[in-house]
Coordinates of C-alpha atoms and ligand atoms in Angstrom, one line a residue:
X295 CA 0.0 0.0 0.0
X296 CA 2.8 2.4 0.9
X297 CA 4.6 1.5 -2.3
X298 CA 1.4 2.2 -4.2
X299 CA 1.0 5.6 -2.5
X300 CA 4.6 6.5 -3.1
X301 CA 4.3 5.6 -6.8
X302 CA 1.0 7.6 -7.0
X303 CA 2.6 10.6 -5.4
X304 CA 5.6 10.3 -7.7
X305 CA 3.4 10.2 -10.8
X306 CA 1.0 12.9 -9.9
X307 CA 3.5 15.4 -8.5
X308 CA 6.7 14.6 -10.4
X309 CA 7.6 17.9 -12.0
X310 CA 7.3 17.6 -15.8
X311 CA 8.5 20.5 -18.0
X312 CA 8.0 23.9 -16.4
X313 CA 7.0 25.1 -19.8
X314 CA 5.3 22.2 -21.6
X315 CA 5.7 22.1 -25.3
X316 CA 2.9 20.7 -27.4
X317 CA 1.8 17.1 -27.8
X318 CA 2.6 15.4 -31.0
X319 CA 0.6 12.2 -31.6
X320 CA 1.2 10.1 -34.7
X321 CA -1.9 8.9 -36.6
X322 CA -2.3 5.6 -38.4
X323 CA -4.9 5.0 -41.1
X324 CA -7.4 2.4 -40.2
X325 CA -9.1 2.0 -43.5
X326 CA -9.4 -1.2 -45.2
X327 CA -7.8 -0.9 -48.6
X328 CA -9.9 -3.8 -49.9
X329 CA -13.1 -2.0 -49.1
X330 CA -15.1 -1.1 -52.2
X331 CA -16.0 2.5 -52.8
X332 CA -19.7 1.5 -52.3
X333 CA -18.8 0.1 -48.8
X334 CA -17.1 3.4 -48.0
X335 CA -20.2 5.2 -49.0
X336 CA -22.4 2.9 -46.9
X337 CA -20.2 3.4 -43.9
X338 CA -20.1 7.2 -44.3
X339 CA -23.9 7.2 -44.6
X340 CA -24.3 5.2 -41.4
X341 CA -22.0 7.6 -39.7
X342 CA -23.9 10.6 -41.0
X343 CA -27.3 9.3 -39.9
X344 CA -25.7 8.8 -36.5
X345 CA -24.2 12.3 -36.5
X346 CA -27.5 13.9 -37.7
X347 CA -29.3 12.3 -34.8
X348 CA -27.3 14.7 -32.7
X349 CA -28.4 17.8 -34.6
X350 CA -31.8 17.5 -32.8
X351 CA -32.3 18.4 -29.2
X352 CA -34.1 15.2 -28.4
X353 CA -31.1 13.0 -28.9
X354 CA -28.3 14.1 -26.6
X355 CA -25.8 11.5 -27.9
X356 CA -22.2 12.7 -27.6
X357 CA -20.1 9.6 -28.3
X358 CA -18.5 9.0 -31.7
X359 CA -18.7 5.7 -33.3
X360 CA -16.5 3.9 -35.7
X361 CA -17.6 2.8 -39.0
X362 CA -14.4 1.0 -39.7
X363 CA -13.6 2.9 -42.9
X364 CA -11.5 6.0 -43.4
X365 CA -10.6 6.4 -39.8
X366 CA -7.4 7.7 -38.4
X367 CA -6.2 6.1 -35.2
X368 CA -4.0 7.6 -32.5
X369 CA -1.9 5.6 -30.1
X370 CA -2.9 6.6 -26.6
X371 CA -1.6 5.7 -23.2
X372 CA -4.0 5.6 -20.3
X373 CA -3.6 4.5 -16.6
X374 CA -0.7 3.8 -14.2
X375 CA 1.3 2.0 -15.4
X376 CA 0.3 3.3 -18.9
X377 CA -1.8 0.9 -21.1
X378 CA -1.5 1.4 -24.8
X379 CA -4.8 1.9 -26.7
X380 CA -5.7 2.8 -30.3
X381 CA -8.4 5.4 -30.5
X382 CA -10.2 6.9 -33.5
X383 CA -9.6 10.6 -33.8
X384 CA -13.0 12.2 -34.1
X385 CA -13.8 15.9 -34.6
X386 CA -17.4 14.9 -34.7
X387 CA -17.8 13.8 -31.1
X388 CA -16.8 15.0 -27.6
X389 CA -16.6 11.9 -25.4
X390 CA -13.3 10.0 -25.0
X391 CA -14.2 6.4 -24.6
X392 CA -12.5 3.0 -24.7
X393 CA -13.5 -0.6 -24.3
X394 CA -13.0 -1.7 -20.7
X395 CA -12.7 -5.1 -19.2
X396 CA -13.1 -5.9 -15.5
X397 CA -10.6 -8.7 -16.0
X398 CA -8.0 -9.1 -13.3
X399 CA -5.6 -11.8 -14.5
X400 CA -4.7 -13.6 -17.7
X401 CA -6.2 -10.6 -19.5
X402 CA -4.0 -10.5 -22.6
X403 CA -5.4 -14.0 -23.5
X404 CA -8.9 -12.5 -24.0
X405 CA -8.0 -8.9 -25.0
X406 CA -5.4 -8.3 -27.7
X407 CA -3.0 -5.5 -26.7
X408 CA -4.1 -2.1 -27.7
X409 CA -7.8 -2.9 -27.8
X410 CA -9.1 -2.9 -24.2
X411 CA -8.4 -0.8 -21.1
X412 CA -8.1 -2.8 -17.9
X413 CA -9.1 -0.5 -15.0
X414 CA -8.0 -3.1 -12.4
X415 CA -4.5 -2.8 -13.7
X416 CA -4.4 1.0 -13.1
X417 CA -3.8 2.4 -9.7
X418 CA -5.0 5.8 -10.7
X419 CA -8.3 4.8 -12.3
X420 CA -11.4 6.0 -10.7
X421 CA -15.0 6.3 -11.8
X422 CA -16.8 9.6 -11.1
X423 CA -19.3 9.4 -8.3
X424 CA -22.8 9.7 -9.7
X425 CA -23.3 12.8 -7.5
X426 CA -20.2 14.5 -8.9
X427 CA -20.8 17.6 -11.2
X428 CA -18.8 15.8 -13.9
X429 CA -21.5 13.1 -14.1
X430 CA -24.0 15.8 -15.2
X431 CA -21.9 16.4 -18.3
X432 CA -22.8 13.1 -19.8
X433 CA -26.3 11.7 -20.4
X434 CA -26.9 9.1 -17.8
X435 CA -29.9 6.9 -16.8
X436 CA -32.4 8.8 -14.8
X437 CA -32.4 6.4 -11.7
X438 CA -31.8 8.5 -8.6
X439 CA -28.3 8.9 -7.3
X440 CA -27.8 7.9 -3.7
X441 CA -25.1 10.3 -2.7
X442 CA -24.6 8.9 0.7
X443 CA -23.3 5.7 -0.8
X444 CA -19.5 5.7 -1.1
X445 CA -19.4 3.5 -4.2
X446 CA -22.0 4.7 -6.7
X447 CA -20.3 5.2 -10.0
X448 CA -21.5 7.5 -12.7
X449 CA -23.1 5.2 -15.2
X450 CA -23.8 6.1 -18.8
X451 CA -25.7 4.4 -21.6
X452 CA -26.1 5.3 -25.2
X453 CA -28.3 3.7 -27.8
X454 CA -27.5 4.5 -31.4
X455 CA -29.9 4.7 -34.4
X456 CA -28.5 1.4 -35.8
X457 CA -29.3 -0.5 -32.6
X458 CA -25.7 -0.5 -31.3
X459 CA -25.3 0.6 -27.8
X460 CA -22.5 1.2 -25.3
X461 CA -22.7 1.5 -21.5
X462 CA -20.2 1.8 -18.7
X463 CA -18.7 4.1 -16.1
X464 CA -17.8 7.7 -16.8
X465 CA -14.4 7.7 -15.2
X466 CA -11.0 9.5 -15.0
X467 CA -7.4 8.4 -15.1
X468 CA -4.0 9.7 -16.0
X469 CA -3.0 9.8 -19.7
X470 CA 0.7 9.7 -20.7
X471 CA 1.5 11.3 -24.0
X472 CA 4.6 12.4 -25.8
X473 CA 5.5 16.0 -26.6
X474 CA 7.2 16.9 -29.9
X475 CA 10.6 16.8 -28.1
X476 CA 9.8 13.2 -27.0
X477 CA 9.2 13.9 -23.3
X478 CA 6.3 12.0 -21.7
X479 CA 3.7 14.4 -20.3
X480 CA 1.1 13.3 -17.8
X481 CA -2.4 14.5 -18.2
X482 CA -4.1 13.9 -14.8
X483 CA -7.9 13.3 -14.3
X484 CA -8.7 12.8 -18.0
X485 CA -12.4 12.1 -18.1
X486 CA -13.4 9.2 -20.3
X487 CA -16.1 6.6 -20.7
X488 CA -15.0 3.1 -19.6
X489 CA -17.3 1.0 -21.8
X490 CA -18.0 -2.4 -20.2
X491 CA -20.8 -3.3 -22.6
X492 CA -20.7 -2.7 -26.3
X493 CA -23.5 -4.4 -28.1
X494 CA -22.1 -4.7 -31.6
X495 CA -24.0 -3.2 -34.5
X496 CA -22.7 -1.9 -37.8
X497 CA -21.5 1.4 -36.3
X498 CA -19.5 0.0 -33.4
X499 CA -18.3 -3.3 -34.5
X500 CA -14.7 -2.4 -35.1
X501 CA -14.3 0.4 -32.5
X502 CA -11.9 0.0 -29.6
X503 CA -12.5 3.6 -28.6
X504 CA -12.7 7.2 -29.7
X505 CA -10.7 10.3 -28.9
X506 CA -13.4 13.0 -29.1
X507 CA -11.9 16.3 -30.4
X508 CA -15.3 18.1 -30.6
X509 CA -16.1 21.6 -29.1
X510 CA -18.0 20.4 -26.1
X511 CA -16.7 20.5 -22.5
X512 CA -15.7 16.8 -22.1
X513 CA -13.6 16.5 -25.3
X514 CA -9.8 16.0 -25.2
X515 CA -8.8 19.5 -26.4
X516 CA -11.3 21.0 -23.9
X517 CA -9.5 19.1 -21.1
X518 CA -6.0 20.1 -22.2
X519 CA -6.8 23.7 -23.0
X520 CA -5.9 25.2 -19.7
X521 CA -2.4 23.7 -19.7
X522 CA -1.5 23.5 -23.3
X523 CA -3.6 26.1 -24.9
X524 CA -7.0 25.9 -26.6
X525 CA -5.8 24.8 -30.0
X526 CA -5.1 21.7 -31.9
X527 CA -4.1 20.9 -35.5
X528 CA -3.6 17.9 -37.7
X529 CA -2.2 16.7 -41.0
X530 CA -4.0 13.8 -42.6
X531 CA -1.7 12.4 -45.3
X532 CA -2.4 10.3 -48.4
X533 CA -2.7 6.8 -47.0
X534 CA -2.6 5.2 -50.5
X535 CA 1.1 6.1 -50.9
X536 CA 3.6 3.3 -50.2
X537 CA 5.0 3.5 -47.6
X538 CA 2.3 5.7 -46.2
X539 CA 3.6 9.0 -44.7
X540 CA 2.9 9.5 -41.0
X541 CA -0.2 11.6 -40.3
X542 CA -0.2 13.5 -37.0
X543 CA -2.2 15.4 -34.5
X544 CA -0.7 18.3 -32.5
X545 CA -2.3 19.5 -29.3
X546 CA -1.4 22.8 -27.8
X547 CA -0.7 26.4 -28.6
X548 CA 2.8 26.1 -29.8
X549 CA 1.6 23.6 -32.4
X550 CA 1.8 26.2 -35.1
X551 CA 5.2 27.8 -35.6
X552 CA 5.2 31.5 -36.2
X553 CA 6.7 30.8 -39.6
X554 CA 3.6 28.8 -40.6
X555 CA 1.1 31.3 -39.2
X556 CA 1.8 33.7 -42.1
X557 CA 1.0 30.9 -44.6
X558 CA -2.3 29.9 -43.0
X559 CA -5.6 31.0 -44.5
X560 CA -8.3 31.5 -41.9
X561 CA -12.0 31.1 -42.0
X562 CA -14.4 31.6 -39.0
X563 CA -15.6 28.5 -37.2
X564 CA -19.3 28.8 -36.7
X565 CA -21.2 27.1 -33.9
X566 CA -24.6 25.5 -34.0
X567 CA -26.4 25.9 -30.6
X568 CA -28.4 22.8 -31.5
X569 CA -25.3 20.6 -31.9
X570 CA -22.5 22.3 -30.0
X571 CA -20.0 19.4 -30.7
X572 CA -19.4 20.2 -34.4
X573 CA -17.0 22.6 -36.1
X574 CA -18.9 24.4 -38.8
X575 CA -17.4 26.4 -41.7
X576 CA -19.3 28.4 -44.2
X577 CA -18.8 27.9 -47.9
X578 CA -19.6 31.0 -49.9
X579 CA -18.9 29.8 -53.5
X580 CA -17.6 26.9 -55.5
X581 CA -15.4 27.5 -58.6
X582 CA -14.6 25.0 -61.3
X583 CA -11.6 25.9 -63.5
X584 CA -11.8 29.4 -62.0
X585 CA -15.4 29.9 -63.0
X586 CA -17.9 30.4 -60.2
X587 CA -20.8 28.0 -60.3
X588 CA -24.4 29.4 -60.2
X589 CA -25.3 28.0 -56.8
X590 CA -27.8 29.8 -54.6
X591 CA -25.8 31.1 -51.6
X592 CA -28.7 30.2 -49.3
X593 CA -28.0 26.4 -49.7
X594 CA -24.8 26.8 -47.6
X595 CA -26.5 28.7 -44.7
X596 CA -26.6 27.2 -41.2
X597 CA -29.9 28.1 -39.5
X598 CA -29.2 28.5 -35.8
X599 CA -32.9 28.2 -34.9
X600 CA -33.5 24.8 -36.4
X601 CA -29.9 23.6 -36.4
X602 CA -30.2 22.7 -40.1
X603 CA -27.8 23.4 -42.9
X604 CA -24.2 24.5 -42.7
X605 CA -21.0 22.4 -43.4
X606 CA -19.0 20.6 -40.8
X607 CA -15.3 19.7 -41.0
X608 CA -15.1 16.1 -39.9
X609 CA -12.1 13.8 -39.5
X610 CA -14.2 10.6 -39.3
X611 CA -16.1 10.8 -42.6
X612 CA -14.2 9.8 -45.8
X613 CA -16.2 11.4 -48.6
X614 CA -17.5 15.0 -48.8
X615 CA -21.2 15.7 -48.7
X616 CA -22.6 18.9 -50.2
X617 CA -26.2 20.3 -50.3
X618 CA -28.0 18.6 -53.2
X619 CA -28.4 21.8 -55.4
X620 CA -24.6 22.4 -55.1
X621 CA -23.8 18.8 -55.7
X622 CA -25.9 18.6 -58.8
X623 CA -24.4 21.8 -60.2
X624 CA -20.8 20.5 -59.6
X625 CA -21.4 17.1 -61.1
X626 CA -23.2 18.5 -64.2
X627 CA -20.6 21.2 -64.8
X628 CA -17.7 18.8 -64.3
X629 CA -19.3 16.3 -66.6
X630 CA -19.4 19.0 -69.3
X631 CA -15.7 19.7 -68.9
X632 CA -14.6 16.0 -69.2
X633 CA -14.7 14.6 -72.7
X634 CA -16.9 11.6 -73.1
X635 CA -14.0 9.3 -74.1
X636 CA -12.7 9.5 -70.5
X637 CA -16.0 8.7 -68.8
X638 CA -17.1 5.4 -67.5
X639 CA -20.8 4.9 -67.5
X640 CA -20.9 1.8 -65.2
X641 CA -19.1 3.1 -62.1
X642 CA -19.9 1.8 -58.6
X643 CA -23.5 2.3 -57.4
X644 CA -24.0 5.7 -55.9
X645 CA -21.3 7.5 -57.8
X646 CA -22.4 9.8 -60.6
X647 CA -19.1 10.6 -62.3
X648 CA -16.3 8.1 -62.9
X649 CA -13.4 8.3 -65.4
X650 CA -10.9 5.9 -66.9
X651 CA -7.8 6.8 -65.0
X652 CA -5.4 4.9 -67.3
X653 CA -5.9 7.7 -69.8
X654 CA -4.2 11.0 -69.1
X655 CA -6.9 13.5 -68.1
X656 CA -6.4 16.9 -66.6
X657 CA -9.1 16.9 -64.0
X658 CA -11.2 20.1 -63.5
X659 CA -10.0 22.3 -60.7
X660 CA -12.4 22.5 -57.8
X661 CA -12.1 25.4 -55.4
X662 CA -14.2 26.3 -52.3
X663 CA -14.4 29.9 -51.3
X664 CA -15.0 30.3 -47.6
X665 CA -16.3 33.0 -45.3
X666 CA -13.8 35.7 -44.8
X667 CA -12.3 35.1 -48.3
X668 CA -10.1 32.1 -47.6
X669 CA -9.7 29.8 -50.6
X670 CA -9.5 26.0 -50.2
X671 CA -8.0 24.6 -53.4
X672 CA -7.5 20.9 -52.9
X673 CA -5.5 18.8 -55.4
X674 CA -7.7 16.5 -57.6
X675 CA -6.6 13.5 -55.6
X676 CA -8.6 14.9 -52.7
X677 CA -11.9 14.8 -54.6
X678 CA -11.3 11.9 -57.0
X679 CA -11.0 8.5 -55.4
X680 CA -9.9 5.2 -56.9
X681 CA -12.9 2.9 -57.2
X682 CA -11.3 -0.1 -59.0
X683 CA -8.2 -0.7 -61.2
X684 CA -8.2 2.1 -63.7
X685 CA -11.5 3.7 -62.5
X686 CA -11.6 6.9 -60.5
X687 CA -14.8 8.5 -59.3
X688 CA -15.8 12.0 -58.0
X689 CA -15.7 11.5 -54.2
X690 CA -18.6 13.9 -53.6
X691 CA -22.1 13.0 -52.5
X692 CA -25.4 14.9 -52.1
X693 CA -26.0 15.6 -48.4
X694 CA -29.3 14.4 -47.1
X695 CA -28.4 14.4 -43.4
X696 CA -29.4 18.1 -43.1
X697 CA -25.8 19.4 -43.2
X698 CA -22.8 19.2 -45.4
X699 CA -19.5 17.5 -44.5
X700 CA -15.9 18.2 -45.6
X701 CA -14.5 14.6 -45.1
X702 CA -11.0 13.4 -44.5
X703 CA -10.1 12.7 -48.1
X704 CA -10.7 16.4 -49.0
X705 CA -8.5 17.4 -46.0
X706 CA -5.5 15.3 -47.1
X707 CA -2.1 17.0 -47.3
X708 CA -3.3 20.2 -45.6
X709 CA -2.4 21.3 -42.1
X710 CA -5.7 22.2 -40.4
X711 CA -5.5 24.3 -37.3
X712 CA -8.6 24.4 -35.0
X713 CA -8.1 27.7 -33.2
X714 CA -10.8 27.3 -30.6
X715 CA -10.2 30.5 -28.7
X716 CA -10.4 32.6 -31.7
X717 CA -13.2 30.4 -33.3
X718 CA -11.4 30.1 -36.5
X719 CA -10.0 27.4 -38.7
X720 CA -6.6 27.8 -40.3
X721 CA -5.3 25.7 -43.2
X722 CA -2.2 25.5 -45.3
X723 CA -1.0 23.4 -48.2
X724 CA 2.6 23.5 -47.1
X725 CA 2.2 23.0 -43.3
X726 CA 2.6 19.3 -43.0
X727 CA 6.4 19.2 -43.1
X728 CA 6.6 20.1 -39.3
Ligands
NAG1745 C1 -5.7 -18.2 -19.8 O1 -7.1 -18.6 -20.0 C2 -7.3 -19.6 -21.0 C3 -8.8 -19.8 -21.1 O2 -9.5 -19.4 -20.0 C4 -6.5 -20.8 -20.6 O3 -6.7 -21.8 -21.6 C5 -5.0 -20.5 -20.5 O4 -4.3 -21.6 -20.1 C6 -4.8 -19.4 -19.5 N1 -3.4 -19.0 -19.5 C7 -2.8 -18.7 -18.4 C8 -1.3 -18.3 -18.5 O5 -3.3 -18.8 -17.3
NAG1746 C1 -28.6 5.2 0.4 O1 -27.5 4.4 0.7 C2 -27.3 4.2 2.1 C3 -26.0 3.5 2.4 O2 -25.9 2.4 1.5 C4 -28.6 3.5 2.6 O3 -28.5 3.3 4.0 C5 -29.8 4.3 2.3 O4 -31.0 3.6 2.6 C6 -29.9 4.6 0.8 N1 -31.0 5.5 0.5 C7 -31.8 5.3 -0.5 C8 -32.9 6.3 -0.7 O5 -31.8 4.3 -1.2
NAG1747 C1 5.2 29.9 -47.0 O1 4.7 30.1 -48.4 C2 5.8 30.5 -49.2 C3 5.2 30.9 -50.6 O2 4.1 30.0 -50.9 C4 6.9 29.5 -49.3 O3 7.9 29.9 -50.1 C5 7.4 29.2 -47.9 O4 8.3 28.2 -47.9 C6 6.3 28.9 -46.9 N1 6.8 28.8 -45.6 C7 6.6 27.7 -44.9 C8 7.2 27.7 -43.5 O5 6.1 26.7 -45.3
NAG1748 C1 -9.7 2.5 -70.0 O1 -9.0 2.8 -71.2 C2 -8.1 1.7 -71.7 C3 -7.3 2.3 -72.9 O2 -8.2 2.9 -73.8 C4 -9.0 0.5 -72.0 O3 -8.1 -0.5 -72.4 C5 -9.7 0.1 -70.8 O4 -10.6 -1.0 -71.1 C6 -10.5 1.2 -70.2 N1 -11.1 0.8 -68.9 C7 -12.4 0.8 -68.7 C8 -12.8 0.4 -67.3 O5 -13.2 1.2 -69.5

């Protein structure tokens, strides 16, 4: 016991850097290269129906789910001694959660390393008491909390639209993460959902856990903001390259060097009072080969009263989803600019424009103009995706979830900076060589 307390004291009060630099976490692509494009579309659609259930007040669901496709994973160390976990990086949810097992011994036999957190193996693990203010940050069953009982953990339960569910204890523990200079940094009292029961459904089947990066109070950047600064950034790099370059997530204020700041374009991050988790940007115009498309500007508008409309920037969706009138206009104009001999009429279901990629085609240049004048000009590889050998399809979809999404394919190769204090999103094409 004394040894345990000494160790605990050492871990919690061991002086780390007097001036902590920022955290740098490498990301690994979790996608299945053998997935067909139609499967990617199905999984994105499941995710969006799940996300859209959170743009209504009646469904206070705040936990991101995995769809198993197009996800970036972060290696995360939780507990004392640290246990390694792989979590999905998700700007579309707030809660940090991981599979948990009450197992005491012979655990690695049942739980492959990196997949399950074992709270009984961590001396710093503790569930929140159901009476604690933290417990009110998370939707929990309405049964009354007996606050005179010493052991009455904060339970939570989520049911998803696709009949998956997860339940467990809302808890806290120490996370140990590495800074850019390689120093381990301890993050005490990190709140997370310890999920003991996960009933598998399509949305959760492959998830080991989620690192919620959303705007709400229980997300990871919200917890680290007071120590590291209220800012994070990431670079999602092209995972089809071989060997794949290492994508990364930076947490903290020094994560953008002053030299990069001058190269960043900024656009305001808007918030939706109906779904405070999401990061919204506002598209003002779309250009194809430098010509503005005739799209009614109203289709891009986020209505703060109903919570409908707008465009979120999401790390967990692969394709990009645009309001149907904008989508139709982009597809028809792009089809006019591509000579028929390049087109393939029988592409995968759900994709309206596919081309024969074995022939040299200069793809039309798609550009998004954003609020404040920033210009997002992705390379064609960010909006055309390989569907089969020699077949490449436009990686856009009409949005029927009530809001648009800039997915992770569209974000590849850019440094994105989520400047939460200033409510603005910065991005740069040459910021990934940090
Ligand atoms: C672990 O558990 C499995 C099944 O319960 C058993 O077959 C195995 O021998 C155990 N291993 C150890 C080292 O106890
Ligand atoms: C609350 O818990 C205490 C201690 O376990 C018990 O004596 C008491 O009856 C409980 N109160 C209610 C309302 O269940
Ligand atoms: C900023 O942009 C300029 C011009 O595009 C480029 O020459 C320079 O290398 C960039 N700086 C950094 C730090 O990437
Ligand atoms: C693409 O073009 C090449 C060369 O013309 C042709 O051999 C091939 O069959 C075409 N692929 C498809 C899927 O149509």
